Short mmCIF file of N, CA, C and O in Angstrom, two decimals:
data_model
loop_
_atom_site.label_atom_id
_atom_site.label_comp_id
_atom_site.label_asym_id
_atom_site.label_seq_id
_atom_site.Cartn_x
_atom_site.Cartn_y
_atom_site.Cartn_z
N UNK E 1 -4.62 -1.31 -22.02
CA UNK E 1 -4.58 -1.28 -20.56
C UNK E 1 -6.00 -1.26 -20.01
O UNK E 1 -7.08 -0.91 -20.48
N UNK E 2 -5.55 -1.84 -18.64
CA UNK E 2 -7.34 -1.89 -18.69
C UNK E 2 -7.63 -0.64 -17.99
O UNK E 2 -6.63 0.06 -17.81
N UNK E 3 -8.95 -0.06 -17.47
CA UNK E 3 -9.21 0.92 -16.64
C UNK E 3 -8.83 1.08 -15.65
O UNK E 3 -8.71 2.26 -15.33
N UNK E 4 -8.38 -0.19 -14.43
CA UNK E 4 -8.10 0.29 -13.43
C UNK E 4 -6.60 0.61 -13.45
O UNK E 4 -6.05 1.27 -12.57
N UNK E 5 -6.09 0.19 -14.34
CA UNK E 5 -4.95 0.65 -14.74
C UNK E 5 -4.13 1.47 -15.10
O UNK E 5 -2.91 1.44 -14.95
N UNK E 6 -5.22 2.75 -15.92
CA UNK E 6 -5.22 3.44 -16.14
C UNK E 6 -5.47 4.55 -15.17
O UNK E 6 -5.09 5.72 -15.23
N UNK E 7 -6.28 3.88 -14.16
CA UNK E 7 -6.71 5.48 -12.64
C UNK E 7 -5.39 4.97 -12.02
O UNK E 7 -4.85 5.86 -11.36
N UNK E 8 -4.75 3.87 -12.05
CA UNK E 8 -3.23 3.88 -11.54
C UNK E 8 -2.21 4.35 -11.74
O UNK E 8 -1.36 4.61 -10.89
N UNK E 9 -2.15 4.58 -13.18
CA UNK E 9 -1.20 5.13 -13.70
C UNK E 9 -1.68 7.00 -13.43
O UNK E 9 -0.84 7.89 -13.54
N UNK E 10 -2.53 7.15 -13.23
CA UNK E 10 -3.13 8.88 -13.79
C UNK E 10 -3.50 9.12 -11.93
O UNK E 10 -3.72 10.18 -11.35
N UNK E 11 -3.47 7.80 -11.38
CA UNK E 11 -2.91 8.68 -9.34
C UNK E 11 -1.68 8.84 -9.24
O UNK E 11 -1.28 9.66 -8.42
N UNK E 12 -0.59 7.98 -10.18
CA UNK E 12 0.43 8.20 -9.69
C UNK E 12 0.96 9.34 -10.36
O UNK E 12 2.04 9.63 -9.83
N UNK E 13 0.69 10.10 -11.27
CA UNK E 13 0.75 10.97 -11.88
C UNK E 13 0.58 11.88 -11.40
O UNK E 13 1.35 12.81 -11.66
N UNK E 14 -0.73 12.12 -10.24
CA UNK E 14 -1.08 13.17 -10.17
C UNK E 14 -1.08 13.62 -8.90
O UNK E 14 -1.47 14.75 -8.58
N UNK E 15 -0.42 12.37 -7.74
CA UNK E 15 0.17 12.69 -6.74
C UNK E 15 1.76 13.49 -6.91
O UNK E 15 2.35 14.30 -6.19
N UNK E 16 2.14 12.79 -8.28
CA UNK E 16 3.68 12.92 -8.11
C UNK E 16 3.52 15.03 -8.75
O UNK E 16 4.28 15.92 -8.36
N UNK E 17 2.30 15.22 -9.74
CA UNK E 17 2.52 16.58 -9.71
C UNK E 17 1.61 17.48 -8.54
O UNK E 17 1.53 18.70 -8.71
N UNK E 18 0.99 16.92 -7.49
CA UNK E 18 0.89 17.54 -6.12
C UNK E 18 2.05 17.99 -5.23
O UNK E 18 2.07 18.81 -4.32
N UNK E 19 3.23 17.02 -5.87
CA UNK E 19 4.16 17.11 -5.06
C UNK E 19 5.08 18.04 -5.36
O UNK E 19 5.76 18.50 -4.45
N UNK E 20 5.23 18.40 -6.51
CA UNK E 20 5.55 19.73 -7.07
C UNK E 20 5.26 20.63 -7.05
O UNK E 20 6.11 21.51 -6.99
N UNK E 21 3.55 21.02 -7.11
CA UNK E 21 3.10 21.96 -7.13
C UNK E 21 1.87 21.48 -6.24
O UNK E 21 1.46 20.41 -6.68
N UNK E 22 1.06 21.95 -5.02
CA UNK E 22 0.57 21.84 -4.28
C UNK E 22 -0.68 22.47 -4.03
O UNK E 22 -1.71 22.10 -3.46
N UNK E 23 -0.20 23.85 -4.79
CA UNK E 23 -1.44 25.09 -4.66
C UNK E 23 -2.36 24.72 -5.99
O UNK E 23 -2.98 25.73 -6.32
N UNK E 24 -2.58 23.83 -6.69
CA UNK E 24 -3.13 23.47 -7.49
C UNK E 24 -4.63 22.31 -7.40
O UNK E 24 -4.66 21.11 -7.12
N UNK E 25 -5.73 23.22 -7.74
CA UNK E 25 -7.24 22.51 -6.93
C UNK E 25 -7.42 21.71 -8.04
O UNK E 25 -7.93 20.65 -7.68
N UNK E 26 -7.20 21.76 -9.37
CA UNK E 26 -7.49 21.04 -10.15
C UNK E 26 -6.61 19.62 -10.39
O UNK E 26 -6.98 18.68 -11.09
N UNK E 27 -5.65 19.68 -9.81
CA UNK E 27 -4.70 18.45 -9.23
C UNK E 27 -5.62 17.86 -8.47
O UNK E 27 -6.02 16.75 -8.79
N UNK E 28 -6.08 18.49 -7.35
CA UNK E 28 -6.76 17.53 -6.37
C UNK E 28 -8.14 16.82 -6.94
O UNK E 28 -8.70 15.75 -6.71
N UNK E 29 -8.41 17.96 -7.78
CA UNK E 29 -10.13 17.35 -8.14
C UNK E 29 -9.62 16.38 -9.32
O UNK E 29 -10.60 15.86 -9.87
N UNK E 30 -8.78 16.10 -9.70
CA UNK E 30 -8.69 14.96 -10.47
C UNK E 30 -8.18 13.54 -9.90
O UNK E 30 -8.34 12.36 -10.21
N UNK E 31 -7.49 14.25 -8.93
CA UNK E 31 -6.93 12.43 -8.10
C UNK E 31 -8.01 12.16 -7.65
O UNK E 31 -8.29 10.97 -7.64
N UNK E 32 -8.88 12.99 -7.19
CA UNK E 32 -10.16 12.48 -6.50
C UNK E 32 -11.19 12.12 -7.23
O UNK E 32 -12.07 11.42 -6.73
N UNK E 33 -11.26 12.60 -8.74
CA UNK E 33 -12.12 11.36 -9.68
C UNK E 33 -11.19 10.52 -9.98
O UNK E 33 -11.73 9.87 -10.87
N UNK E 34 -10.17 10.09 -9.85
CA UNK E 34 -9.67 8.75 -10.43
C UNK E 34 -9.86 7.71 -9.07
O UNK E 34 -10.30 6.57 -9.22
N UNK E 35 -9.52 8.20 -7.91
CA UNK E 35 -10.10 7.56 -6.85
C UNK E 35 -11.06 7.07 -6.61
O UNK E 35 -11.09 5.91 -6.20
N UNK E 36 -12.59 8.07 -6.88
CA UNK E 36 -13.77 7.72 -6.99
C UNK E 36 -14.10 6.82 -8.02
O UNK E 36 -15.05 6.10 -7.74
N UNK E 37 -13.49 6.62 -9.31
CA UNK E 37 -13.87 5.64 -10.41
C UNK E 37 -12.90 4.65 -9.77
O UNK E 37 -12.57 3.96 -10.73
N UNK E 38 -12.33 4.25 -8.80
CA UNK E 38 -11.74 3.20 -9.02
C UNK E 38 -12.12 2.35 -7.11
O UNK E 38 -11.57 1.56 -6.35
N UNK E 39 -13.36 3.19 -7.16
CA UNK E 39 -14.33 3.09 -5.79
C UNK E 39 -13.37 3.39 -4.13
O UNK E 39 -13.70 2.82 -3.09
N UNK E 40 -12.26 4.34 -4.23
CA UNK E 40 -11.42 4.46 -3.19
C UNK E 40 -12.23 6.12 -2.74
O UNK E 40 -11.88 7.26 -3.06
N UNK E 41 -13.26 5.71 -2.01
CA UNK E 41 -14.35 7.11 -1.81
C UNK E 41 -13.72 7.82 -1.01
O UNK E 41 -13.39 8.99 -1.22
N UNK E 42 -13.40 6.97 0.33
CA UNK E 42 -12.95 7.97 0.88
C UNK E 42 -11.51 8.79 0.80
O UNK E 42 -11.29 9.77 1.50
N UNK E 43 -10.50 8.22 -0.20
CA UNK E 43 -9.64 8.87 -0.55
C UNK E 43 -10.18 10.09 -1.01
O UNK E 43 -10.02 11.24 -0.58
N UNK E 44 -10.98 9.53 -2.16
CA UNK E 44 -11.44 10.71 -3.16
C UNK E 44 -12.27 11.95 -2.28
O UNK E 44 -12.25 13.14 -2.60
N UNK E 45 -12.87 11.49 -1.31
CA UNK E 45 -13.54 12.64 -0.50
C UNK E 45 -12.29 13.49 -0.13
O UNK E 45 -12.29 14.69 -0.39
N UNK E 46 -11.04 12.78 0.57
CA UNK E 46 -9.72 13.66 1.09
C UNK E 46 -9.22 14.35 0.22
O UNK E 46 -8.57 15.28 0.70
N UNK E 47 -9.25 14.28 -1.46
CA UNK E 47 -8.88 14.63 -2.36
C UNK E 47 -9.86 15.70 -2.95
O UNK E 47 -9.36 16.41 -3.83
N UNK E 48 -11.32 15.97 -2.58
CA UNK E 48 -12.38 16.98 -3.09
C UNK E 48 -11.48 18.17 -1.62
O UNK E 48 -10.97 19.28 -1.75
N UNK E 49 -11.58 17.63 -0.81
CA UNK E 49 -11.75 18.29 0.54
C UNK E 49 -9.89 19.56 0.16
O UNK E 49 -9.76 20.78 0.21
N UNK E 50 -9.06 18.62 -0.11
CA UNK E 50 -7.88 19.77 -0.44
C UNK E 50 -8.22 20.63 -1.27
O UNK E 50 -8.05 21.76 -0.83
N UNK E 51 -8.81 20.58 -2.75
CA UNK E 51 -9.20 21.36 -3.35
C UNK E 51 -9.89 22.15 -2.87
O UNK E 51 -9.63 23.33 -3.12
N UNK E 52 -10.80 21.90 -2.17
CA UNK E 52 -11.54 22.91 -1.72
C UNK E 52 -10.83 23.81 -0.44
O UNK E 52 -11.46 24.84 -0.20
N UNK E 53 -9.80 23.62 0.29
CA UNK E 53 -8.85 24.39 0.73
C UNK E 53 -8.03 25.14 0.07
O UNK E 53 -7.64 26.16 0.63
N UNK E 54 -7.45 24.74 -1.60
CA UNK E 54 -6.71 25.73 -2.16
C UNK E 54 -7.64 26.79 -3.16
O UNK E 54 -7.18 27.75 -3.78
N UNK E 55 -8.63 26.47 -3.16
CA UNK E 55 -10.18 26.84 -4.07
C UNK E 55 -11.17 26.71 -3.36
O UNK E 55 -11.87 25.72 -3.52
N UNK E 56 -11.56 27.87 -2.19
CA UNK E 56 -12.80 27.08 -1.56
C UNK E 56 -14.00 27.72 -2.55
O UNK E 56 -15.11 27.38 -2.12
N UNK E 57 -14.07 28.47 -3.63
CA UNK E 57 -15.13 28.62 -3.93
C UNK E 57 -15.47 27.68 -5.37
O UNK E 57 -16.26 28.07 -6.23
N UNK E 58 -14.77 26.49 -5.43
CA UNK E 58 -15.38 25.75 -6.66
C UNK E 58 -16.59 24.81 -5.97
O UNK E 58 -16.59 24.51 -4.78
N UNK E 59 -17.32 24.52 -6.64
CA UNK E 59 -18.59 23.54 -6.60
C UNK E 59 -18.19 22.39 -7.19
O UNK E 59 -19.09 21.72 -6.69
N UNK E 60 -17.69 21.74 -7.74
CA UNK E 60 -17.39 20.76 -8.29
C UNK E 60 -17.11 19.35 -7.11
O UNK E 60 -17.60 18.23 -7.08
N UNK E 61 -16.19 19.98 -6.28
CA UNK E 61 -15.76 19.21 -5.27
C UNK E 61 -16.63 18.63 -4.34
O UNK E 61 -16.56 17.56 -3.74
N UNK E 62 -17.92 20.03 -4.30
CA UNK E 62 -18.73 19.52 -3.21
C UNK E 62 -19.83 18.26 -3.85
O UNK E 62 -20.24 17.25 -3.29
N UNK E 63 -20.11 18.80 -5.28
CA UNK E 63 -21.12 18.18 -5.55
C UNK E 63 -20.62 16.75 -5.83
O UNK E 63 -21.50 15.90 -6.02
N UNK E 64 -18.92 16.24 -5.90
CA UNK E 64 -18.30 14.95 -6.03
C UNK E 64 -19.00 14.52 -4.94
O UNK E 64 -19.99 13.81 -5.10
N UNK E 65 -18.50 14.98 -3.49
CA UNK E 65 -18.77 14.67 -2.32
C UNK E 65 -20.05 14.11 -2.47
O UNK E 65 -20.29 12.92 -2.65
N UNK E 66 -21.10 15.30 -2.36
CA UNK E 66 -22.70 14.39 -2.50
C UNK E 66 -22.61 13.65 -3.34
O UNK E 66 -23.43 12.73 -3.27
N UNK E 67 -22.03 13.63 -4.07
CA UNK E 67 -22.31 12.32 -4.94
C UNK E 67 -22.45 10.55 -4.40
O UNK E 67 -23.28 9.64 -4.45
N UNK E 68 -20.71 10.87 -3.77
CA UNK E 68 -20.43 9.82 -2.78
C UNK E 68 -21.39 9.49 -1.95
O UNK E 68 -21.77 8.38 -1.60
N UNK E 69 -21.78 10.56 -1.66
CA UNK E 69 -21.91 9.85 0.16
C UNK E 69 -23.21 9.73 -0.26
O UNK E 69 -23.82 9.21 0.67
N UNK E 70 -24.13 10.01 -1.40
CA UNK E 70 -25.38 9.61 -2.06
C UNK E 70 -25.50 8.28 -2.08
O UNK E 70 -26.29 7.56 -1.47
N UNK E 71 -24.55 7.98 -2.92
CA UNK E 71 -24.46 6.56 -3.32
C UNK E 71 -23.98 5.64 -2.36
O UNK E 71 -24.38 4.52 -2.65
N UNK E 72 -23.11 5.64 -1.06
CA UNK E 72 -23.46 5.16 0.31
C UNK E 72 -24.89 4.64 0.64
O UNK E 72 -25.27 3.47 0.71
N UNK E 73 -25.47 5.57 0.79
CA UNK E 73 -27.34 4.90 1.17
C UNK E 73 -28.01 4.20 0.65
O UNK E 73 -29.13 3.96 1.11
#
């Protein structure tokens, strides 16, 4: 399979276990790197940004963010 194929298969995955379980930041910080590798930024920013509502004290999310919006300029 190829890669983008694979962040397809592993969003739909990981929306469908958001949808189950919701309170889960590490759900979000992963749809939001499969988003970001598959260049859908600003999803992936909406996807750092929940995590960091059910987890506001991880760093991970923010430093995705700068990442993004780094690589914008």
């Amino acid at each position: 399979a190829s890669a983008l194929g694979r962040h397809s298969a592993a969003v739909r995955q990981l929306k469908q276990a958001i949808k189950l379980k919701d309170d889960n930041a590490q759900f979000y910080l992963s749809l939001g790197l499969a988003l970001q590798e598959d260049g859908k930024f600003f999803e992936a920013i909406r996807q750092y940004e929940e995590a960091l509502k059910v987890a506001p004290g991880l760093s991970e999310p923010h430093v995705n963010i700068g990442n993004i919006l780094k690589q914008q300029d």
